[in-house]
Amino acid sequence: MVRAFLCTLIMGAAAAEKQRVAVVTSGSLRTFLNCNASFFRRVVQPNPSFVFDFYYFAVADGSDAAAARALRRPGRHPGLRRLELEPYKEALSGLESDLPRLKDLPAGDGTARGKATNVALMFRSISKADALRRDDARQHVLVIRTRPDLRWCSDLNLTAALQLAHGKTVMVPFAEDNLVFDQVAVASPRAMESYADAYATFRDEVDRNPQRSLYPEREMWRHFRSAKLRPLTMRRFRGVLVRSGGRAEDSFSKLRRDHGALGAVAMPERVRVCDE
């Protein structure tokens, strides 16, 4: 009995010593149910020495009712700490208040053409999601920023990431030619707070340059420059974005279409089969 009691104490102490990682997710939940298992398979399970806390902020447009119900069901999502769903109309109203010049911006080019509202909503949602994390008293050693429509196709080594997450370093899958990948980021809590403040930089840029069209990865690069963040490339990252209807496309597809020459030399091979 004494031995069993001691074993219980030792196991309890070991569990208490696990370091906490915050997972901050923002974006539409419409294909979340097709993607969430991949995060547990590729990030949570390969890192058993960490405890994960999840924070979700999503703009609800009616296409994500099933995912919202699943998240709200008690006990359905391990480690869920905060969930906030904002109706699409309210999100648009918030944008109009924050960015009255947004509607007057040029349409832009490539895959970002006509997507100024989507780009603005992305930066705003990143900020809102990280605010949920910061309002929680739990202490974390790392923060992962991801999207609900991203299916992870490669493992993430958090022990290695923890050794690299110093100062203003932010780990991202791609950062070249004044472009910074905006779907995934890993950083210390303080660096992630600076990263998530991209919406403030974005608003300043729109106010100062109303004649300039938007491209999301370039706007993120402008924020890195303004906040003096240091991008560090996660070269082993692989993922696909799952669109409505279940169609999946490599997470670099839009960058490749818009920057073909750069894609050939600075981006990973296209994901054709995602073994999640």
PDB file of C-alpha atoms in Angstrom:
ATOM      1  CA  MET A   1       0.000   0.000   0.000  1.00  0.00           C
ATOM      2  CA  VAL A   2       2.837   2.369   0.874  1.00  0.00           C
ATOM      3  CA  ARG A   3       4.569   1.570  -2.406  1.00  0.00           C
ATOM      4  CA  ALA A   4       1.372   2.218  -4.354  1.00  0.00           C
ATOM      5  CA  PHE A   5       0.906   5.517  -2.532  1.00  0.00           C
ATOM      6  CA  LEU A   6       4.472   6.585  -3.337  1.00  0.00           C
ATOM      7  CA  CYS A   7       4.018   5.618  -6.984  1.00  0.00           C
ATOM      8  CA  THR A   8       0.876   7.742  -7.105  1.00  0.00           C
ATOM      9  CA  LEU A   9       2.761  10.697  -5.627  1.00  0.00           C
ATOM     10  CA  ILE A  10       5.608  10.308  -8.100  1.00  0.00           C
ATOM     11  CA  MET A  11       3.241  10.062 -11.061  1.00  0.00           C
ATOM     12  CA  GLY A  12       1.308  13.083  -9.812  1.00  0.00           C
ATOM     13  CA  ALA A  13       4.496  15.098  -9.413  1.00  0.00           C
ATOM     14  CA  ALA A  14       5.621  14.140 -12.929  1.00  0.00           C
ATOM     15  CA  ALA A  15       2.293  15.267 -14.374  1.00  0.00           C
ATOM     16  CA  ALA A  16       2.499  18.540 -12.447  1.00  0.00           C
ATOM     17  CA  GLU A  17       5.939  19.219 -13.893  1.00  0.00           C
ATOM     18  CA  LYS A  18       4.730  19.074 -17.503  1.00  0.00           C
ATOM     19  CA  GLN A  19       5.143  22.381 -19.289  1.00  0.00           C
ATOM     20  CA  ARG A  20       2.104  24.033 -20.801  1.00  0.00           C
ATOM     21  CA  VAL A  21       1.660  24.989 -24.452  1.00  0.00           C
ATOM     22  CA  ALA A  22      -1.099  27.331 -25.633  1.00  0.00           C
ATOM     23  CA  VAL A  23      -2.761  26.620 -28.977  1.00  0.00           C
ATOM     24  CA  VAL A  24      -4.380  29.758 -30.387  1.00  0.00           C
ATOM     25  CA  THR A  25      -6.714  29.110 -33.312  1.00  0.00           C
ATOM     26  CA  SER A  26      -8.500  31.715 -35.420  1.00  0.00           C
ATOM     27  CA  GLY A  27     -10.507  31.582 -38.626  1.00  0.00           C
ATOM     28  CA  SER A  28     -13.648  29.981 -39.989  1.00  0.00           C
ATOM     29  CA  LEU A  29     -14.680  26.684 -38.389  1.00  0.00           C
ATOM     30  CA  ARG A  30     -16.429  25.362 -41.502  1.00  0.00           C
ATOM     31  CA  THR A  31     -13.938  22.483 -42.087  1.00  0.00           C
ATOM     32  CA  PHE A  32     -12.643  22.256 -38.512  1.00  0.00           C
ATOM     33  CA  LEU A  33     -14.125  18.783 -37.989  1.00  0.00           C
ATOM     34  CA  ASN A  34     -12.072  17.503 -40.938  1.00  0.00           C
ATOM     35  CA  CYS A  35      -8.818  18.919 -39.578  1.00  0.00           C
ATOM     36  CA  ASN A  36      -8.716  18.919 -35.798  1.00  0.00           C
ATOM     37  CA  ALA A  37      -7.707  15.262 -35.430  1.00  0.00           C
ATOM     38  CA  SER A  38      -4.554  15.963 -37.442  1.00  0.00           C
ATOM     39  CA  PHE A  39      -3.360  18.465 -34.831  1.00  0.00           C
ATOM     40  CA  PHE A  40      -3.685  15.872 -32.081  1.00  0.00           C
ATOM     41  CA  ARG A  41      -2.001  13.253 -34.257  1.00  0.00           C
ATOM     42  CA  ARG A  42       0.877  15.471 -35.428  1.00  0.00           C
ATOM     43  CA  VAL A  43       1.426  17.855 -32.522  1.00  0.00           C
ATOM     44  CA  VAL A  44      -0.158  16.646 -29.283  1.00  0.00           C
ATOM     45  CA  GLN A  45       0.685  12.932 -29.453  1.00  0.00           C
ATOM     46  CA  PRO A  46       4.369  13.335 -30.478  1.00  0.00           C
ATOM     47  CA  ASN A  47       4.906  15.685 -27.511  1.00  0.00           C
ATOM     48  CA  PRO A  48       3.726  13.773 -24.418  1.00  0.00           C
ATOM     49  CA  SER A  49       5.835  15.858 -22.032  1.00  0.00           C
ATOM     50  CA  PHE A  50       3.656  18.938 -22.624  1.00  0.00           C
ATOM     51  CA  VAL A  51       0.133  19.888 -21.571  1.00  0.00           C
ATOM     52  CA  PHE A  52      -1.991  21.714 -24.173  1.00  0.00           C
ATOM     53  CA  ASP A  53      -4.487  24.521 -23.589  1.00  0.00           C
ATOM     54  CA  PHE A  54      -6.712  25.534 -26.512  1.00  0.00           C
ATOM     55  CA  TYR A  55      -8.152  28.973 -27.330  1.00  0.00           C
ATOM     56  CA  TYR A  56     -10.514  29.522 -30.260  1.00  0.00           C
ATOM     57  CA  PHE A  57     -11.809  32.697 -31.872  1.00  0.00           C
ATOM     58  CA  ALA A  58     -13.939  32.281 -34.977  1.00  0.00           C
ATOM     59  CA  VAL A  59     -16.128  34.477 -37.132  1.00  0.00           C
ATOM     60  CA  ALA A  60     -19.364  32.505 -37.483  1.00  0.00           C
ATOM     61  CA  ASP A  61     -20.967  32.743 -40.917  1.00  0.00           C
ATOM     62  CA  GLY A  62     -23.568  29.958 -40.639  1.00  0.00           C
ATOM     63  CA  SER A  63     -21.483  27.303 -42.389  1.00  0.00           C
ATOM     64  CA  ASP A  64     -19.837  26.179 -39.168  1.00  0.00           C
ATOM     65  CA  ALA A  65     -22.811  25.267 -36.984  1.00  0.00           C
ATOM     66  CA  ALA A  66     -21.814  21.599 -36.623  1.00  0.00           C
ATOM     67  CA  ALA A  67     -18.276  22.492 -35.574  1.00  0.00           C
ATOM     68  CA  ALA A  68     -19.533  25.084 -33.114  1.00  0.00           C
ATOM     69  CA  ARG A  69     -21.904  22.555 -31.544  1.00  0.00           C
ATOM     70  CA  ALA A  70     -19.082  20.018 -31.249  1.00  0.00           C
ATOM     71  CA  LEU A  71     -16.770  22.506 -29.559  1.00  0.00           C
ATOM     72  CA  ARG A  72     -19.465  23.609 -27.131  1.00  0.00           C
ATOM     73  CA  ARG A  73     -20.273  20.049 -26.065  1.00  0.00           C
ATOM     74  CA  PRO A  74     -18.791  19.504 -22.596  1.00  0.00           C
ATOM     75  CA  GLY A  75     -15.763  17.218 -22.648  1.00  0.00           C
ATOM     76  CA  ARG A  76     -15.655  16.934 -26.438  1.00  0.00           C
ATOM     77  CA  HIS A  77     -12.397  18.849 -26.888  1.00  0.00           C
ATOM     78  CA  PRO A  78      -9.559  18.072 -24.413  1.00  0.00           C
ATOM     79  CA  GLY A  79      -7.934  21.165 -22.959  1.00  0.00           C
ATOM     80  CA  LEU A  80     -10.435  23.672 -24.343  1.00  0.00           C
ATOM     81  CA  ARG A  81     -10.089  26.837 -22.232  1.00  0.00           C
ATOM     82  CA  ARG A  82     -11.755  29.610 -24.198  1.00  0.00           C
ATOM     83  CA  LEU A  83     -14.132  29.691 -27.169  1.00  0.00           C
ATOM     84  CA  GLU A  84     -15.556  32.842 -28.720  1.00  0.00           C
ATOM     85  CA  LEU A  85     -17.743  32.914 -31.820  1.00  0.00           C
ATOM     86  CA  GLU A  86     -18.497  36.311 -33.349  1.00  0.00           C
ATOM     87  CA  PRO A  87     -21.352  36.613 -35.875  1.00  0.00           C
ATOM     88  CA  TYR A  88     -20.089  37.614 -39.311  1.00  0.00           C
ATOM     89  CA  LYS A  89     -22.181  40.804 -39.381  1.00  0.00           C
ATOM     90  CA  GLU A  90     -20.700  41.929 -36.069  1.00  0.00           C
ATOM     91  CA  ALA A  91     -17.198  41.233 -37.341  1.00  0.00           C
ATOM     92  CA  LEU A  92     -17.860  43.335 -40.444  1.00  0.00           C
ATOM     93  CA  SER A  93     -19.227  46.131 -38.276  1.00  0.00           C
ATOM     94  CA  GLY A  94     -16.047  46.015 -36.205  1.00  0.00           C
ATOM     95  CA  LEU A  95     -13.935  46.263 -39.355  1.00  0.00           C
ATOM     96  CA  GLU A  96     -15.901  49.236 -40.636  1.00  0.00           C
ATOM     97  CA  SER A  97     -15.323  51.015 -37.342  1.00  0.00           C
ATOM     98  CA  ASP A  98     -11.610  50.150 -37.198  1.00  0.00           C
ATOM     99  CA  LEU A  99     -10.848  50.574 -40.903  1.00  0.00           C
ATOM    100  CA  PRO A 100     -13.193  53.060 -42.612  1.00  0.00           C
ATOM    101  CA  ARG A 101     -10.832  53.215 -45.622  1.00  0.00           C
ATOM    102  CA  LEU A 102     -10.764  49.482 -46.215  1.00  0.00           C
ATOM    103  CA  LYS A 103     -13.527  49.506 -48.823  1.00  0.00           C
ATOM    104  CA  ASP A 104     -11.646  52.089 -50.907  1.00  0.00           C
ATOM    105  CA  LEU A 105      -8.428  50.093 -51.295  1.00  0.00           C
ATOM    106  CA  PRO A 106      -7.398  48.912 -54.782  1.00  0.00           C
ATOM    107  CA  ALA A 107      -8.608  45.404 -55.671  1.00  0.00           C
ATOM    108  CA  GLY A 108      -5.089  43.971 -55.771  1.00  0.00           C
ATOM    109  CA  ASP A 109      -3.626  41.162 -57.851  1.00  0.00           C
ATOM    110  CA  GLY A 110      -3.288  37.395 -57.926  1.00  0.00           C
ATOM    111  CA  THR A 111      -5.071  35.240 -55.389  1.00  0.00           C
ATOM    112  CA  ALA A 112      -5.523  38.250 -53.067  1.00  0.00           C
ATOM    113  CA  ARG A 113      -7.527  40.239 -55.623  1.00  0.00           C
ATOM    114  CA  GLY A 114     -10.753  41.521 -54.085  1.00  0.00           C
ATOM    115  CA  LYS A 115      -9.937  39.907 -50.723  1.00  0.00           C
ATOM    116  CA  ALA A 116      -9.237  43.011 -48.608  1.00  0.00           C
ATOM    117  CA  THR A 117     -12.054  42.192 -46.181  1.00  0.00           C
ATOM    118  CA  ASN A 118     -10.835  38.601 -45.765  1.00  0.00           C
ATOM    119  CA  VAL A 119      -7.290  39.780 -45.118  1.00  0.00           C
ATOM    120  CA  ALA A 120      -8.456  42.301 -42.526  1.00  0.00           C
ATOM    121  CA  LEU A 121     -10.659  39.708 -40.800  1.00  0.00           C
ATOM    122  CA  MET A 122      -7.696  37.338 -40.590  1.00  0.00           C
ATOM    123  CA  PHE A 123      -5.476  39.859 -38.786  1.00  0.00           C
ATOM    124  CA  ARG A 124      -8.311  40.952 -36.523  1.00  0.00           C
ATOM    125  CA  SER A 125      -9.118  37.329 -35.611  1.00  0.00           C
ATOM    126  CA  ILE A 126      -5.477  36.552 -34.803  1.00  0.00           C
ATOM    127  CA  SER A 127      -5.492  39.458 -32.361  1.00  0.00           C
ATOM    128  CA  LYS A 128      -8.809  38.424 -30.794  1.00  0.00           C
ATOM    129  CA  ALA A 129      -7.722  34.793 -30.373  1.00  0.00           C
ATOM    130  CA  ASP A 130      -4.462  35.658 -28.662  1.00  0.00           C
ATOM    131  CA  ALA A 131      -6.317  38.017 -26.332  1.00  0.00           C
ATOM    132  CA  LEU A 132      -8.265  34.977 -25.082  1.00  0.00           C
ATOM    133  CA  ARG A 133      -4.963  33.320 -24.204  1.00  0.00           C
ATOM    134  CA  ARG A 134      -3.601  36.376 -22.439  1.00  0.00           C
ATOM    135  CA  ASP A 135      -6.767  36.715 -20.372  1.00  0.00           C
ATOM    136  CA  ASP A 136      -6.164  33.235 -18.949  1.00  0.00           C
ATOM    137  CA  ALA A 137      -3.994  32.943 -15.842  1.00  0.00           C
ATOM    138  CA  ARG A 138      -2.279  29.752 -17.021  1.00  0.00           C
ATOM    139  CA  GLN A 139       1.438  30.109 -17.709  1.00  0.00           C
ATOM    140  CA  HIS A 140       2.785  28.733 -20.984  1.00  0.00           C
ATOM    141  CA  VAL A 141       6.284  28.104 -22.295  1.00  0.00           C
ATOM    142  CA  LEU A 142       5.222  28.151 -25.961  1.00  0.00           C
ATOM    143  CA  VAL A 143       2.317  29.370 -28.062  1.00  0.00           C
ATOM    144  CA  ILE A 144       1.206  27.829 -31.366  1.00  0.00           C
ATOM    145  CA  ARG A 145      -0.916  29.920 -33.731  1.00  0.00           C
ATOM    146  CA  THR A 146      -2.867  27.857 -36.265  1.00  0.00           C
ATOM    147  CA  ARG A 147      -6.067  27.766 -38.323  1.00  0.00           C
ATOM    148  CA  PRO A 148      -9.129  25.534 -37.960  1.00  0.00           C
ATOM    149  CA  ASP A 149      -9.047  24.586 -41.665  1.00  0.00           C
ATOM    150  CA  LEU A 150      -5.398  23.467 -41.604  1.00  0.00           C
ATOM    151  CA  ARG A 151      -4.709  19.737 -41.706  1.00  0.00           C
ATOM    152  CA  TRP A 152      -1.254  19.014 -40.295  1.00  0.00           C
ATOM    153  CA  CYS A 153       0.746  16.555 -42.424  1.00  0.00           C
ATOM    154  CA  SER A 154       4.032  16.607 -40.463  1.00  0.00           C
ATOM    155  CA  ASP A 155       4.998  16.327 -36.817  1.00  0.00           C
ATOM    156  CA  LEU A 156       6.036  19.341 -34.755  1.00  0.00           C
ATOM    157  CA  ASN A 157       8.885  18.825 -32.286  1.00  0.00           C
ATOM    158  CA  LEU A 158       8.087  21.153 -29.393  1.00  0.00           C
ATOM    159  CA  THR A 159      11.180  20.253 -27.391  1.00  0.00           C
ATOM    160  CA  ALA A 160      13.313  21.550 -30.257  1.00  0.00           C
ATOM    161  CA  ALA A 161      11.044  24.571 -30.717  1.00  0.00           C
ATOM    162  CA  LEU A 162      11.364  25.463 -27.050  1.00  0.00           C
ATOM    163  CA  GLN A 163      15.158  25.630 -27.412  1.00  0.00           C
ATOM    164  CA  LEU A 164      14.792  28.115 -30.288  1.00  0.00           C
ATOM    165  CA  ALA A 165      12.011  30.315 -28.924  1.00  0.00           C
ATOM    166  CA  HIS A 166      14.078  33.116 -27.468  1.00  0.00           C
ATOM    167  CA  GLY A 167      13.593  36.862 -27.586  1.00  0.00           C
ATOM    168  CA  LYS A 168      11.668  38.005 -30.636  1.00  0.00           C
ATOM    169  CA  THR A 169      12.076  34.784 -32.606  1.00  0.00           C
ATOM    170  CA  VAL A 170       8.896  33.536 -34.283  1.00  0.00           C
ATOM    171  CA  MET A 171       9.011  30.183 -36.075  1.00  0.00           C
ATOM    172  CA  VAL A 172       7.075  30.160 -39.353  1.00  0.00           C
ATOM    173  CA  PRO A 173       7.071  27.758 -42.315  1.00  0.00           C
ATOM    174  CA  PHE A 174       8.197  30.407 -44.827  1.00  0.00           C
ATOM    175  CA  ALA A 175       9.792  33.866 -44.756  1.00  0.00           C
ATOM    176  CA  GLU A 176      11.417  35.059 -47.987  1.00  0.00           C
ATOM    177  CA  ASP A 177      11.385  38.052 -50.342  1.00  0.00           C
ATOM    178  CA  ASN A 178       9.373  40.342 -48.037  1.00  0.00           C
ATOM    179  CA  LEU A 179       6.743  37.642 -47.443  1.00  0.00           C
ATOM    180  CA  VAL A 180       5.937  35.841 -44.178  1.00  0.00           C
ATOM    181  CA  PHE A 181       3.688  32.765 -44.049  1.00  0.00           C
ATOM    182  CA  ASP A 182       0.572  33.587 -41.993  1.00  0.00           C
ATOM    183  CA  GLN A 183      -1.108  30.225 -41.340  1.00  0.00           C
ATOM    184  CA  VAL A 184       1.156  28.874 -38.591  1.00  0.00           C
ATOM    185  CA  ALA A 185       3.540  30.365 -36.046  1.00  0.00           C
ATOM    186  CA  VAL A 186       5.314  29.100 -32.921  1.00  0.00           C
ATOM    187  CA  ALA A 187       6.876  31.436 -30.368  1.00  0.00           C
ATOM    188  CA  SER A 188       7.307  32.276 -26.714  1.00  0.00           C
ATOM    189  CA  PRO A 189       4.262  33.918 -25.101  1.00  0.00           C
ATOM    190  CA  ARG A 190       5.819  37.394 -25.230  1.00  0.00           C
ATOM    191  CA  ALA A 191       6.894  37.058 -28.860  1.00  0.00           C
ATOM    192  CA  MET A 192       3.460  35.698 -29.779  1.00  0.00           C
ATOM    193  CA  GLU A 193       1.848  38.720 -28.176  1.00  0.00           C
ATOM    194  CA  SER A 194       3.934  40.900 -30.494  1.00  0.00           C
ATOM    195  CA  TYR A 195       3.061  38.645 -33.444  1.00  0.00           C
ATOM    196  CA  ALA A 196      -0.672  38.864 -32.696  1.00  0.00           C
ATOM    197  CA  ASP A 197      -0.434  42.659 -32.601  1.00  0.00           C
ATOM    198  CA  ALA A 198      -0.217  42.520 -36.391  1.00  0.00           C
ATOM    199  CA  TYR A 199      -3.730  43.931 -36.584  1.00  0.00           C
ATOM    200  CA  ALA A 200      -2.538  47.230 -35.087  1.00  0.00           C
ATOM    201  CA  THR A 201       0.266  47.442 -37.657  1.00  0.00           C
ATOM    202  CA  PHE A 202      -2.187  46.492 -40.398  1.00  0.00           C
ATOM    203  CA  ARG A 203      -4.562  49.301 -39.415  1.00  0.00           C
ATOM    204  CA  ASP A 204      -1.715  51.828 -39.397  1.00  0.00           C
ATOM    205  CA  GLU A 205      -0.544  50.679 -42.827  1.00  0.00           C
ATOM    206  CA  VAL A 206      -4.039  50.974 -44.313  1.00  0.00           C
ATOM    207  CA  ASP A 207      -4.483  54.453 -42.865  1.00  0.00           C
ATOM    208  CA  ARG A 208      -1.089  55.626 -44.130  1.00  0.00           C
ATOM    209  CA  ASN A 209      -1.263  53.961 -47.555  1.00  0.00           C
ATOM    210  CA  PRO A 210      -4.881  53.907 -48.767  1.00  0.00           C
ATOM    211  CA  GLN A 211      -3.671  53.635 -52.359  1.00  0.00           C
ATOM    212  CA  ARG A 212      -1.860  50.341 -51.795  1.00  0.00           C
ATOM    213  CA  SER A 213      -3.527  46.971 -52.345  1.00  0.00           C
ATOM    214  CA  LEU A 214      -3.220  44.182 -49.784  1.00  0.00           C
ATOM    215  CA  TYR A 215      -1.400  40.877 -49.914  1.00  0.00           C
ATOM    216  CA  PRO A 216      -1.619  38.924 -46.619  1.00  0.00           C
ATOM    217  CA  GLU A 217       1.912  37.524 -46.459  1.00  0.00           C
ATOM    218  CA  ARG A 218       3.381  40.915 -47.336  1.00  0.00           C
ATOM    219  CA  GLU A 219       1.309  42.610 -44.647  1.00  0.00           C
ATOM    220  CA  MET A 220       2.612  40.065 -42.151  1.00  0.00           C
ATOM    221  CA  TRP A 221       6.170  40.822 -43.280  1.00  0.00           C
ATOM    222  CA  ARG A 222       5.523  44.535 -42.726  1.00  0.00           C
ATOM    223  CA  HIS A 223       4.428  43.737 -39.204  1.00  0.00           C
ATOM    224  CA  PHE A 224       7.539  41.623 -38.543  1.00  0.00           C
ATOM    225  CA  ARG A 225       9.646  44.550 -39.712  1.00  0.00           C
ATOM    226  CA  SER A 226       7.722  47.060 -37.588  1.00  0.00           C
ATOM    227  CA  ALA A 227       7.745  44.885 -34.443  1.00  0.00           C
ATOM    228  CA  LYS A 228      11.357  43.775 -35.034  1.00  0.00           C
ATOM    229  CA  LEU A 229      10.325  40.116 -34.953  1.00  0.00           C
ATOM    230  CA  ARG A 230      12.854  37.549 -36.192  1.00  0.00           C
ATOM    231  CA  PRO A 231      11.387  34.836 -38.451  1.00  0.00           C
ATOM    232  CA  LEU A 232      12.927  31.382 -38.194  1.00  0.00           C
ATOM    233  CA  THR A 233      11.886  28.909 -40.870  1.00  0.00           C
ATOM    234  CA  MET A 234      10.179  25.628 -39.931  1.00  0.00           C
ATOM    235  CA  ARG A 235      11.510  23.766 -42.954  1.00  0.00           C
ATOM    236  CA  ARG A 236       9.880  20.436 -42.094  1.00  0.00           C
ATOM    237  CA  PHE A 237       6.357  21.813 -41.868  1.00  0.00           C
ATOM    238  CA  ARG A 238       3.818  20.310 -44.256  1.00  0.00           C
ATOM    239  CA  GLY A 239       0.095  20.956 -44.317  1.00  0.00           C
ATOM    240  CA  VAL A 240      -3.004  21.302 -46.464  1.00  0.00           C
ATOM    241  CA  LEU A 241      -5.962  23.666 -46.221  1.00  0.00           C
ATOM    242  CA  VAL A 242      -9.330  21.921 -46.379  1.00  0.00           C
ATOM    243  CA  ARG A 243     -11.919  23.905 -48.301  1.00  0.00           C
ATOM    244  CA  SER A 244     -15.696  23.611 -48.190  1.00  0.00           C
ATOM    245  CA  GLY A 245     -16.766  20.316 -49.695  1.00  0.00           C
ATOM    246  CA  GLY A 246     -13.655  18.573 -48.399  1.00  0.00           C
ATOM    247  CA  ARG A 247     -11.272  19.624 -51.170  1.00  0.00           C
ATOM    248  CA  ALA A 248      -7.718  19.922 -49.839  1.00  0.00           C
ATOM    249  CA  GLU A 249      -4.914  22.006 -51.305  1.00  0.00           C
ATOM    250  CA  ASP A 250      -1.295  22.379 -50.298  1.00  0.00           C
ATOM    251  CA  SER A 251      -0.910  25.207 -47.777  1.00  0.00           C
ATOM    252  CA  PHE A 252       1.590  26.951 -50.080  1.00  0.00           C
ATOM    253  CA  SER A 253      -0.652  26.763 -53.170  1.00  0.00           C
ATOM    254  CA  LYS A 254      -1.613  30.439 -53.314  1.00  0.00           C
ATOM    255  CA  LEU A 255       1.951  31.594 -52.744  1.00  0.00           C
ATOM    256  CA  ARG A 256       3.106  29.280 -55.516  1.00  0.00           C
ATOM    257  CA  ARG A 257       0.518  30.625 -57.936  1.00  0.00           C
ATOM    258  CA  ASP A 258       1.460  34.226 -57.199  1.00  0.00           C
ATOM    259  CA  HIS A 259       5.229  33.726 -56.853  1.00  0.00           C
ATOM    260  CA  GLY A 260       6.092  30.826 -59.130  1.00  0.00           C
ATOM    261  CA  ALA A 261       9.840  31.385 -59.390  1.00  0.00           C
ATOM    262  CA  LEU A 262      10.173  31.818 -55.629  1.00  0.00           C
ATOM    263  CA  GLY A 263       8.106  28.707 -55.021  1.00  0.00           C
ATOM    264  CA  ALA A 264      10.468  26.615 -57.090  1.00  0.00           C
ATOM    265  CA  VAL A 265      13.504  27.467 -54.969  1.00  0.00           C
ATOM    266  CA  ALA A 266      12.260  28.502 -51.502  1.00  0.00           C
ATOM    267  CA  MET A 267       9.122  26.481 -50.763  1.00  0.00           C
ATOM    268  CA  PRO A 268       8.820  22.796 -49.832  1.00  0.00           C
ATOM    269  CA  GLU A 269       7.557  20.179 -52.244  1.00  0.00           C
ATOM    270  CA  ARG A 270       3.827  20.240 -52.823  1.00  0.00           C
ATOM    271  CA  VAL A 271       1.876  17.965 -50.473  1.00  0.00           C
ATOM    272  CA  ARG A 272       0.069  15.443 -52.674  1.00  0.00           C
ATOM    273  CA  VAL A 273      -0.886  12.925 -49.996  1.00  0.00           C
ATOM    274  CA  CYS A 274      -1.394  14.029 -46.410  1.00  0.00           C
ATOM    275  CA  ASP A 275      -0.894  11.089 -44.095  1.00  0.00           C
ATOM    276  CA  GLU A 276      -2.337  12.644 -40.970  1.00  0.00           C
TER     277      GLU A 276
END
